[in-house]
Short mmCIF file of C-alpha atoms in Angstrom, two decimals:
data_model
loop_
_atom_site.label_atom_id
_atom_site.label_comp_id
_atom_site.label_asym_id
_atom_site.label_seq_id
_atom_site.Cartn_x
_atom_site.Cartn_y
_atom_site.Cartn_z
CA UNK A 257 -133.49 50.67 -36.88
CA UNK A 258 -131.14 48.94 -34.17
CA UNK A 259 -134.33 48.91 -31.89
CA UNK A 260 -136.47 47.25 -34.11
CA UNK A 261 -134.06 45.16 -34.96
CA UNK A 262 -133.62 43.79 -30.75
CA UNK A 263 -137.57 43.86 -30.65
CA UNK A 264 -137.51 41.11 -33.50
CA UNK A 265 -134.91 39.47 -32.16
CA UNK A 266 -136.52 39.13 -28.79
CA UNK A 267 -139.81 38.05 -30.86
CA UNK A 268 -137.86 35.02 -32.37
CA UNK A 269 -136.78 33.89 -29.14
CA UNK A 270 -139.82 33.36 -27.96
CA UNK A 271 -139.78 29.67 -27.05
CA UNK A 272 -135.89 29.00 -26.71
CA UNK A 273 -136.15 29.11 -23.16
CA UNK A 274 -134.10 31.91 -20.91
CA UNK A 275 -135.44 32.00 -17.29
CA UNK A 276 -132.91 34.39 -16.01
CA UNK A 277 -134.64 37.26 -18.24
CA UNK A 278 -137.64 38.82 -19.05
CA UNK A 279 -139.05 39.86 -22.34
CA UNK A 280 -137.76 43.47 -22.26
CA UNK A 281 -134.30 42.43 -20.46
CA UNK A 282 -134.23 40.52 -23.66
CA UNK A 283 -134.73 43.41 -25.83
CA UNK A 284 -132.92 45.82 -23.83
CA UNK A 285 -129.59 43.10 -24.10
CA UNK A 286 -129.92 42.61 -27.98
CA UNK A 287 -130.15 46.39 -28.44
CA UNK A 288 -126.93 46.99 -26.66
CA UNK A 289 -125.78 45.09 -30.36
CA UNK A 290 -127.77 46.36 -32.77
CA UNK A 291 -126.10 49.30 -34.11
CA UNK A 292 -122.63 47.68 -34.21
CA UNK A 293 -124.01 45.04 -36.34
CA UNK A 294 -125.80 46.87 -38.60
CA UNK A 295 -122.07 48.86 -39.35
CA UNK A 296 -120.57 45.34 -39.74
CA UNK A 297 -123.14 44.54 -42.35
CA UNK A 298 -122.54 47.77 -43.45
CA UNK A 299 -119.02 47.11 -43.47
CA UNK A 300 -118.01 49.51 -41.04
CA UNK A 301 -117.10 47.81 -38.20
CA UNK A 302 -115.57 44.22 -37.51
CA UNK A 303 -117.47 41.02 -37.40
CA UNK A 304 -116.86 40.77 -33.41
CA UNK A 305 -120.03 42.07 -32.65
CA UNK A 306 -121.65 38.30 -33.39
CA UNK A 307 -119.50 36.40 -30.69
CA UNK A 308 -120.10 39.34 -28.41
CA UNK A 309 -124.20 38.56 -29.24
CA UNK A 310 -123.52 34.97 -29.19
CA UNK A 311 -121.25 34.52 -25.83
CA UNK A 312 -124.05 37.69 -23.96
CA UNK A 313 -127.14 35.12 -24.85
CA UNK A 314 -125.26 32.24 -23.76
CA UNK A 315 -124.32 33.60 -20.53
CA UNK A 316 -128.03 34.39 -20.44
CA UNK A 317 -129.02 30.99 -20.14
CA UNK A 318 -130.02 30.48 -23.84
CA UNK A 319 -128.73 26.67 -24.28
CA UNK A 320 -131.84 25.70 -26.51
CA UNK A 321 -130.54 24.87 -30.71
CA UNK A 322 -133.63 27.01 -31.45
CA UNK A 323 -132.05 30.32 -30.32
CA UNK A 324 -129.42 29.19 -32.83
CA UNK A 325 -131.55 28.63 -35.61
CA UNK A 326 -133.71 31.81 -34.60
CA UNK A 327 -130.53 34.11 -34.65
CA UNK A 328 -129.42 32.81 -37.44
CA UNK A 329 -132.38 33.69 -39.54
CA UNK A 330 -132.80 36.98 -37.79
CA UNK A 331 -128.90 37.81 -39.01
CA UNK A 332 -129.18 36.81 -42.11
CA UNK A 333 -132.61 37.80 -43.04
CA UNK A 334 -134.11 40.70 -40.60
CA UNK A 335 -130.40 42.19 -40.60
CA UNK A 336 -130.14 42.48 -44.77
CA UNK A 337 -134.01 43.61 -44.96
CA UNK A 338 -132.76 46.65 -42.17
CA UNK A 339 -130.22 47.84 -44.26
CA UNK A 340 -131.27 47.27 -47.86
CA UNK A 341 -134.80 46.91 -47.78
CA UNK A 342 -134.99 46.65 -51.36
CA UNK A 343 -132.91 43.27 -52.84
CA UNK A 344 -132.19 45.88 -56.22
CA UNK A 345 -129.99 47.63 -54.04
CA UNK A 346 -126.35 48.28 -55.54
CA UNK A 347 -125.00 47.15 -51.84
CA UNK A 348 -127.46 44.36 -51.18
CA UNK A 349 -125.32 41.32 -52.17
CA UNK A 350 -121.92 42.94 -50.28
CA UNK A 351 -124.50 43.21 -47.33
CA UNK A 352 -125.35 39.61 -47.71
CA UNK A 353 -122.84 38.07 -47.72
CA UNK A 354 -121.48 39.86 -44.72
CA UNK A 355 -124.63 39.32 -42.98
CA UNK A 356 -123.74 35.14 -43.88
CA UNK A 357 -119.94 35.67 -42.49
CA UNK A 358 -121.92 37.58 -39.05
CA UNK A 359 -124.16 34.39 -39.07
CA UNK A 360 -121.02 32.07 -38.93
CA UNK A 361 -119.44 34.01 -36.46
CA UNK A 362 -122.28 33.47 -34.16
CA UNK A 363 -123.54 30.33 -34.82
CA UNK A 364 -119.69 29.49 -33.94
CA UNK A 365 -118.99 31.33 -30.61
CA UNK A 366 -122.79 29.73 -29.84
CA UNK A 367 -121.31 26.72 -29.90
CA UNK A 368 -118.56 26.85 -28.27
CA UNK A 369 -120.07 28.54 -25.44
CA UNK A 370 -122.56 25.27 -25.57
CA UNK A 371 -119.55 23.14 -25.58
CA UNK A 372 -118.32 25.19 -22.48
CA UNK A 373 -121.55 25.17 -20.67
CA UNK A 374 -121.97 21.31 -20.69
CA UNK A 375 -117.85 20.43 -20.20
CA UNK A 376 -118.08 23.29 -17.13
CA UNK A 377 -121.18 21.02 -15.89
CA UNK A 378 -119.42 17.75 -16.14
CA UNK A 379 -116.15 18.82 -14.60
CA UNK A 380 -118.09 20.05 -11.48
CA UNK A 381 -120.15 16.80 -11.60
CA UNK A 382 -117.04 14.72 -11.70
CA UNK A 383 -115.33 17.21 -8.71
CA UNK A 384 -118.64 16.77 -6.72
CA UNK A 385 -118.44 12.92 -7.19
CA UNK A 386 -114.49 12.60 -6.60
CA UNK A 387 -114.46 14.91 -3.42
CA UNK A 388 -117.71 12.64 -2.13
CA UNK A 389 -115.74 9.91 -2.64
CA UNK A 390 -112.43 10.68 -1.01
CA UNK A 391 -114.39 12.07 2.07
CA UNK A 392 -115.98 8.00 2.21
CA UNK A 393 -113.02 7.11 4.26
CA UNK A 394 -112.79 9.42 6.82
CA UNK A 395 -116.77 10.39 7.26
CA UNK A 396 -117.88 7.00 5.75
CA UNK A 397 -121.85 7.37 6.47
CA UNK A 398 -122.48 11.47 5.46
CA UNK A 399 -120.16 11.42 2.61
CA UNK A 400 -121.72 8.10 0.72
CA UNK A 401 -125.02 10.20 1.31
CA UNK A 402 -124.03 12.85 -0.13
CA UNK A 403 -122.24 10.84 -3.21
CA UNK A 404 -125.32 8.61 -3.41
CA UNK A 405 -127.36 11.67 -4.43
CA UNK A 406 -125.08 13.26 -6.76
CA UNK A 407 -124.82 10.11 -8.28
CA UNK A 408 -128.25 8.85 -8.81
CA UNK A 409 -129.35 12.28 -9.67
CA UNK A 410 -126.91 13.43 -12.52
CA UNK A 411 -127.80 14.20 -15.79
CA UNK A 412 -124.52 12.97 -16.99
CA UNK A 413 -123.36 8.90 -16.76
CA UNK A 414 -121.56 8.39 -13.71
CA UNK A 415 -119.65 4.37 -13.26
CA UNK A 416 -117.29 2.92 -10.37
CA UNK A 417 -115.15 0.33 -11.60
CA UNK A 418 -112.81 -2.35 -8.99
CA UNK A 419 -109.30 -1.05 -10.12
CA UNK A 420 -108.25 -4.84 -9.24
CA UNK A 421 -110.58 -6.66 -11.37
CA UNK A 422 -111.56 -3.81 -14.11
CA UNK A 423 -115.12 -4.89 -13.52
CA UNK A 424 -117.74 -2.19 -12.86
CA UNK A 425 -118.87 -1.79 -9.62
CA UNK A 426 -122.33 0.18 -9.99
CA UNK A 427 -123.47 2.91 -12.68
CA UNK A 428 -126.51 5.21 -12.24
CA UNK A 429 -129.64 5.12 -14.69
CA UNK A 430 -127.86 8.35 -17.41
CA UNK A 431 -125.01 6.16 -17.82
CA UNK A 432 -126.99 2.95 -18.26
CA UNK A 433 -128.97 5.34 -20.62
CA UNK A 434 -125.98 6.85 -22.80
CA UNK A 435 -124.42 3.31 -23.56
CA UNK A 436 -127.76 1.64 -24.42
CA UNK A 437 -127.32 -1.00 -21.52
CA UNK A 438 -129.92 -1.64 -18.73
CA UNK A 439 -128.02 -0.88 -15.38
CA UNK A 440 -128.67 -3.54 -13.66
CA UNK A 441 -126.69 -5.53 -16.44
CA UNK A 442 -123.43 -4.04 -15.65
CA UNK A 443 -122.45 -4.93 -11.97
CA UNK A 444 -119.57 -7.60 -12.53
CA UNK A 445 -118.79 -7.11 -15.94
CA UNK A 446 -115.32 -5.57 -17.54
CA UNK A 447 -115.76 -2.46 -19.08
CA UNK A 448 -114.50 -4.15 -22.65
CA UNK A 449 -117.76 -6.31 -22.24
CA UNK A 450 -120.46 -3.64 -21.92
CA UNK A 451 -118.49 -1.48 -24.07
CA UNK A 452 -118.28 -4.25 -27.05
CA UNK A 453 -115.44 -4.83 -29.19
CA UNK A 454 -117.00 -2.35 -31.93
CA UNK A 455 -116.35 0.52 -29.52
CA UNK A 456 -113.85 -0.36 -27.23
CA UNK A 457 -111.05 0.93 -29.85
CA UNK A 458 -108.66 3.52 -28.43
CA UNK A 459 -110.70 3.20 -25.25
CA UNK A 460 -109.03 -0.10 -24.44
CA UNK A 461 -105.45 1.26 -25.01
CA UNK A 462 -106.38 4.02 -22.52
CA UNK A 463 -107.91 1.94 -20.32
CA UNK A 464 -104.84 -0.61 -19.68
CA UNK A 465 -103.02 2.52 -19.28
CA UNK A 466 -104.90 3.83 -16.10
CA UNK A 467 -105.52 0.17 -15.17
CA UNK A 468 -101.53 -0.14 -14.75
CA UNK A 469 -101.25 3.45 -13.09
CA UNK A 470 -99.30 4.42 -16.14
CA UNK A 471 -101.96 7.28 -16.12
CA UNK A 472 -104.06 8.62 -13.71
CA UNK A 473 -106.73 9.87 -15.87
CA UNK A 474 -108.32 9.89 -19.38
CA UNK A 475 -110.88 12.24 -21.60
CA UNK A 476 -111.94 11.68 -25.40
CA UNK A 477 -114.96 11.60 -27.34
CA UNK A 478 -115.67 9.03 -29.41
CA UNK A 479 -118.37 7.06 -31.61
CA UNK A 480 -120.58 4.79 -29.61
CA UNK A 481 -122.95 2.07 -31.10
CA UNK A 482 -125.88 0.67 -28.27
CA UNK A 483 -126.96 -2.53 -28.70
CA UNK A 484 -129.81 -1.76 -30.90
CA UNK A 485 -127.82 -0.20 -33.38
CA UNK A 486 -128.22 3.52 -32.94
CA UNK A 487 -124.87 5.05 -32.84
CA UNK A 488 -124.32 8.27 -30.76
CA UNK A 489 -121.23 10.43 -29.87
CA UNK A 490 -119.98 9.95 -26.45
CA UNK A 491 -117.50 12.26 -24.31
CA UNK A 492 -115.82 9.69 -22.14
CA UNK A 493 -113.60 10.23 -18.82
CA UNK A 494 -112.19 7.89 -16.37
CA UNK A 495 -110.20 9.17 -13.45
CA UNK A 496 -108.25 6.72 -10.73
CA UNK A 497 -109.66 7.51 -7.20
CA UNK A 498 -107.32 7.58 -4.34
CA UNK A 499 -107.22 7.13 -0.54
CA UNK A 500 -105.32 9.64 2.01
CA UNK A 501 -102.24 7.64 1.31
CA UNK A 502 -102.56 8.16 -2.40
CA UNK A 503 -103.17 4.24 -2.98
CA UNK A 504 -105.65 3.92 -5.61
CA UNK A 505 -108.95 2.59 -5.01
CA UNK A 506 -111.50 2.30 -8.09
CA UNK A 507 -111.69 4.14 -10.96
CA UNK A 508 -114.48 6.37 -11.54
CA UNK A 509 -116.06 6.91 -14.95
CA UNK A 510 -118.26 9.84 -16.54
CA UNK A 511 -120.15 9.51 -20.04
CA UNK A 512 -122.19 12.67 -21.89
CA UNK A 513 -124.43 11.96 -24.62
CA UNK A 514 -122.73 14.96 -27.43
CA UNK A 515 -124.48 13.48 -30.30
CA UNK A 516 -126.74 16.70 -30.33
CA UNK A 517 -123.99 19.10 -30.11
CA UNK A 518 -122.01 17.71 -32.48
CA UNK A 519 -124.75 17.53 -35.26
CA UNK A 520 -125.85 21.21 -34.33
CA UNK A 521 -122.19 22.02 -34.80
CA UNK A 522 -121.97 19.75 -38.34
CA UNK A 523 -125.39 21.56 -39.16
CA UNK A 524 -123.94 25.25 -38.34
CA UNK A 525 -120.79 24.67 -40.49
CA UNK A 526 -122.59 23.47 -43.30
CA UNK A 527 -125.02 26.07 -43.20
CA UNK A 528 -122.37 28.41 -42.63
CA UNK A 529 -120.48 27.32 -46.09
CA UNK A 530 -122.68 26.36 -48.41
CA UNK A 531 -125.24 28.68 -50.64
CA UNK A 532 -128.87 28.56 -49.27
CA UNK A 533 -130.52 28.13 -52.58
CA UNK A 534 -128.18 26.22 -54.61
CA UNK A 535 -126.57 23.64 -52.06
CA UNK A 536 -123.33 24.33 -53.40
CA UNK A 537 -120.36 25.32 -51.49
CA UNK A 538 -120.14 29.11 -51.28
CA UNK A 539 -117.83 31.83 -51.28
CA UNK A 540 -116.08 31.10 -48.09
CA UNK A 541 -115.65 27.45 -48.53
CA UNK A 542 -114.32 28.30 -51.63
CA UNK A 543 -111.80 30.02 -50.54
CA UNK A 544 -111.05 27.76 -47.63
CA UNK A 545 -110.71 25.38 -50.51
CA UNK A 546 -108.37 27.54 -52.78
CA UNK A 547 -105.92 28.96 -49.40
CA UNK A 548 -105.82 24.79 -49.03
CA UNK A 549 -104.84 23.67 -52.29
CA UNK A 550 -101.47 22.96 -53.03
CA UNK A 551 -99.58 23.20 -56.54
CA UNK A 552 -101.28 24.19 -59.73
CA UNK A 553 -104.81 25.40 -59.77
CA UNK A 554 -107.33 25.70 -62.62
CA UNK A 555 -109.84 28.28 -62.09
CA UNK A 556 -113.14 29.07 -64.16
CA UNK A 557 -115.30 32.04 -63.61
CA UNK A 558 -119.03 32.11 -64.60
CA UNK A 559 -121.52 34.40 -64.61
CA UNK A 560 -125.08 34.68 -66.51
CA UNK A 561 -125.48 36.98 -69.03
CA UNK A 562 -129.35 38.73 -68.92
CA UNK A 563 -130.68 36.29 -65.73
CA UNK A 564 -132.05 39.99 -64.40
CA UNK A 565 -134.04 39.88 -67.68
CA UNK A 566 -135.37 36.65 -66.30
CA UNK A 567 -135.77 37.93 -62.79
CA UNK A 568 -137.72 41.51 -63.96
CA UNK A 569 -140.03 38.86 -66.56
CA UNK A 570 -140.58 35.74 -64.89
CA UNK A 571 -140.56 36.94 -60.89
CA UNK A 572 -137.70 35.63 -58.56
CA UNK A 573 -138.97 31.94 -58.20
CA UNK A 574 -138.38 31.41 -61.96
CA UNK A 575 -134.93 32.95 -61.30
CA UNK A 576 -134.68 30.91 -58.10
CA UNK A 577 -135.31 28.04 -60.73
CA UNK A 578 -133.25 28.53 -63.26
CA UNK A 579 -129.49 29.28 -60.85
CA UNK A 580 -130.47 25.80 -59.23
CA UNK A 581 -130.81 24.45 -62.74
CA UNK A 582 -127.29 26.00 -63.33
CA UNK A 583 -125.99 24.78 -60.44
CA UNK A 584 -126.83 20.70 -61.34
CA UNK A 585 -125.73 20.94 -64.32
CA UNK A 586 -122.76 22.48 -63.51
CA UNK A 587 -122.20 19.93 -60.63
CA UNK A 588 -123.01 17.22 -63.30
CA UNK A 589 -119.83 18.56 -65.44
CA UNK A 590 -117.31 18.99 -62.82
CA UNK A 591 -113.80 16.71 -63.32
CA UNK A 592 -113.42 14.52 -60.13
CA UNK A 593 -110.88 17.25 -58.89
CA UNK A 594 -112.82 20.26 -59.02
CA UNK A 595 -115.13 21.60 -57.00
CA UNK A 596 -117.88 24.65 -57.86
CA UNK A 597 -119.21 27.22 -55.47
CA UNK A 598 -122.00 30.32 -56.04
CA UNK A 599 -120.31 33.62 -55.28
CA UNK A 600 -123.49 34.99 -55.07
CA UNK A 601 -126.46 36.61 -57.51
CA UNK A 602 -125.63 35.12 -61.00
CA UNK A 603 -121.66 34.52 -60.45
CA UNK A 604 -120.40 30.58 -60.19
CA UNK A 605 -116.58 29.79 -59.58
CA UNK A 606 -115.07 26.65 -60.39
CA UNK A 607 -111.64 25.63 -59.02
CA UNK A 608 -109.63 22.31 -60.60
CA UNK A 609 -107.47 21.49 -57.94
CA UNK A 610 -103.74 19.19 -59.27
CA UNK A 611 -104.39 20.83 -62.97
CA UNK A 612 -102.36 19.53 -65.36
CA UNK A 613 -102.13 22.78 -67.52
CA UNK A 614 -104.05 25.13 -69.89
CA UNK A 615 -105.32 22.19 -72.04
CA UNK A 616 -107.25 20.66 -69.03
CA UNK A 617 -108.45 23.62 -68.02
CA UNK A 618 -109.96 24.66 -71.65
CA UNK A 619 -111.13 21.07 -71.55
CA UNK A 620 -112.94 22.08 -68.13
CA UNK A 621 -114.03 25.06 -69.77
CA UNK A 622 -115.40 23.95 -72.49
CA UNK A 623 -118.18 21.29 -70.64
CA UNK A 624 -119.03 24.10 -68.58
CA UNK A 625 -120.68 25.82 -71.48
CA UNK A 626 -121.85 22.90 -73.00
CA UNK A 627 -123.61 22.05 -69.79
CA UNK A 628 -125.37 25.08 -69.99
CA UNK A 629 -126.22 25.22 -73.82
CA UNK A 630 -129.59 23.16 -73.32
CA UNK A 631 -132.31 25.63 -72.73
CA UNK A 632 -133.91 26.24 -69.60
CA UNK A 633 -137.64 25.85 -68.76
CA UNK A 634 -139.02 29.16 -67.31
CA UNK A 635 -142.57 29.16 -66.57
CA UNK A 636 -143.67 26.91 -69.49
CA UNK A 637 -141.40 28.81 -71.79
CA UNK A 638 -137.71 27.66 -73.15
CA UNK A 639 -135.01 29.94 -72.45
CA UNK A 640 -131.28 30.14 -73.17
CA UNK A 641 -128.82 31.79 -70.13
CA UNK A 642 -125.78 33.59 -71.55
CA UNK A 643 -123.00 32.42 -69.92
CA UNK A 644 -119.64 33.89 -69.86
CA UNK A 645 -116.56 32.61 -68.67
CA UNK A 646 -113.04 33.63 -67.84
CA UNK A 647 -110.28 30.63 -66.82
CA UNK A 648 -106.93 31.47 -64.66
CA UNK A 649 -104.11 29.04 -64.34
CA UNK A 650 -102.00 29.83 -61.21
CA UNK A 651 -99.14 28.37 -58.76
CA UNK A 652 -100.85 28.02 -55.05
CA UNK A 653 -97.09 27.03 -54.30
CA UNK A 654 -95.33 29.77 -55.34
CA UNK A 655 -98.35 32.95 -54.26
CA UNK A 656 -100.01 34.16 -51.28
CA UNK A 657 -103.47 34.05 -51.46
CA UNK A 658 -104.38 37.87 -52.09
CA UNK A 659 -101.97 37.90 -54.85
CA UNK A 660 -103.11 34.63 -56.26
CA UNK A 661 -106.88 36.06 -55.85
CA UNK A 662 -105.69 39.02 -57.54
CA UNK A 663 -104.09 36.93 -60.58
CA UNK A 664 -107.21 35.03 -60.82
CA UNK A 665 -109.21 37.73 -61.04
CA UNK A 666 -106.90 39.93 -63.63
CA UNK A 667 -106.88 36.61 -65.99
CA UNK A 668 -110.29 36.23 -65.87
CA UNK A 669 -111.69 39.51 -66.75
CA UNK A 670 -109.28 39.57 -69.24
CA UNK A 671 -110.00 35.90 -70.77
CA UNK A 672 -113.88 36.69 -69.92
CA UNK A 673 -114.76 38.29 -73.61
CA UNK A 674 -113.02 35.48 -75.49
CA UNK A 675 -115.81 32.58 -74.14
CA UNK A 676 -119.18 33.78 -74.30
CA UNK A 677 -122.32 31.91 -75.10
CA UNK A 678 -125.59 33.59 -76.17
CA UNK A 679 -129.07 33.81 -74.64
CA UNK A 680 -132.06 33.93 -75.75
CA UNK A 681 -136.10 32.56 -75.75
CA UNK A 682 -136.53 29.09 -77.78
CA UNK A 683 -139.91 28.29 -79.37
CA UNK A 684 -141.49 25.08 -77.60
#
């Protein structure tokens, strides 16, 4: 199972580039992780297993989003399939959603490993450039040679800038090409200028700062809008360049284009919290959400009474249907201070956060149900959803989490039998 599981692995990374490794080193590296993530998905073993996966095909060159995308499938798809081939499985929704919590792992040590690769590349781009420059003064003709290169050929933005004046000196074509100004527009100008008033926010500050020799260096990203109007992310560093006698000379600056990153990142965390199907939050944000809240919190449990009826009848699409149906509507009847999540299958979870009391929660409650008291259209044919619900009222202040999870879940079992709509077919 493991071994199948590293050949199609190795099949859906195809593409995302790794020149260090062959095919089979591929597969031979993947199945050294197999079997410990199949007994994490089993439950077995601790979710480590995906940062080991994602920090061993990092160091193996994969930088490509793809092999992100591809894992991520592979975990949470290929993974679930190995163990419970069969979705009617008693354990296939516990597998699940520990395959999801494996894909977030991974998807997050990928990233940070990206975020490593690329700062470990500009920090030895910016060494390169600095020790070039120092070695100007005493071996004037090899070392501008040698900084000449590095400088026109870097992937990254590289800018000298008189620390008299604050005007910049020269820039090379990336940097010209990450701020969305044509380099030869940039020689004489103060950094404030190119940079525009829209951008040059805590920049400026920092700037002054190094200017006066208050500082001898500074690192931040920040929002960046070009000229045209597209706005990027930018990590920005400027360092103060000194001579043998530690007088400084010009400042030295170094721009990288993140916007890519930080999207795949934005991407990875919402994928990684939010229900596949439904587009609302699921269970881990949810819980994010309740370990976050502060004071009294409302909470409404909902499941579907006889959607397997639906599923076994209709076929999973119509199913598929119908919990994104429940889902809008639901989202359609939240308060402005509650938020819903899927749990997974046919179970919903609704948490009012700063809830006045029992009364707004029943309110709550009670247009929960009603949302859900239209019929549904499945496959040409109207269709009722049973829907029972159980409410908790608890004190985030005053309870740890596990025992507040725990009181929620005691209260609404036991409330769950008191609110119960019917189901049922409706004639067209």
């Amino acid at each position: 199972m493991a071994g199948e599981l590293a050949v199609r692995w190795a099949a859906m990374l195809d593409g995302a580039v790794a020149p260090t490794l062959t095919r089979a080193q591929v597969e031979d590296l993947l199945d050294t992780f197999g079997a410990r993530l199949i007994a994490a998905v089993r439950g077995t073993a601790d979710m480590s297993v995906a940062r080991d996966a994602a920090a061993a095909l990092v160091a193996a060159n994969y930088r490509d989003p793809l092999a992100v995308h591809r894992s991520v499938l592979v975990l949470c798809k290929d993974l679930v399939t190995a163990v419970c081939p069969d979705a009617d499985c008693p354990d296939y929704w516990p597998v699940r959603e520990r395959a999801i919590e494996l894909a977030a792992e991974f998807a997050a040590e990928f990233t940070a490993g990206l975020r490593n690769a690329a700062l470990a590349e500009q920090e030895t781009t910016l060494s390169a450039a600095l020790t070039a420059a120092r070695e100007a003064e005493a071996r004037r003709h090899l070392s501008e040679a040698r900084f000449q290169a590095i400088f026109e050929g870097a992937s990254v933005g590289i800018g000298t800038v008189d620390i008299t004046t604050g005007r910049v000196v020269d820039v090379n074509n990336a940097m010209a090409e990450t701020l969305g100004v044509p380099a030869a527009d940039m020689p004489g100008r103060s950094v404030a200028d190119i940079l525009g008033p829209a951008n040059i926010g805590e920049a400026f500050t920092l700037f002054q700062r190094l200017l006066s020799g208050e500082i001898d260096r500074f690192r931040f990203e920040t929002e960046h809008t070009k000229p045209d109007g597209a706005r990027t992310i930018i990590d920005l560093s400027m360092t103060i360049v000194r001579d043998s006698e530690g007088k400084p000379r010009f400042l030295i600056g170094v721009t990288v284009d993140v916007t890519d990153r930080k999207q795949l990142a934005d991407q990875l965390w919402y994928d990684a919290h939010h229900d596949s199907l439904t587009g609302l939050p699921n269970r881990l944000l949810f819980f994010d959400r309740l370990a976050a809240a502060t004071g009294q919190v409302g909470v409404c449990y909902l499941d579907l009474d006889g959607f397997k009826e639906i599923n076994d009848r209709r076929g999973h699409t119509a199913g598929d249907r119908v919990l994104c149906d429940v889902a809008q509507r639901l989202r359609m009847a939240l308060p402005p201070n509650g938020v819903c999540a899927r749990l997974g299958g046919d179970e919903f979870i609704v948490l009012v956060e700063n809830c006045s009391g029992q009364a707004e929660l029943d309110t709550v409650a009670d247009k929960l149900l009603a949302a859900l008291d239209d019929p549904f259209d499945v496959a040409g044919l109207l269709v009722r959803v049973g829907t029972s619900i159980g409410t908790a009222l608890v004190d985030t202040d005053a309870t740890a989490i596990d025992e507040l999870m725990h009181a929620v879940d005691t209260a609404m079992y036991r409330n769950k039998a008191l609110r119960h709509r019917g189901s049922g077919s409706v004639p067209r």
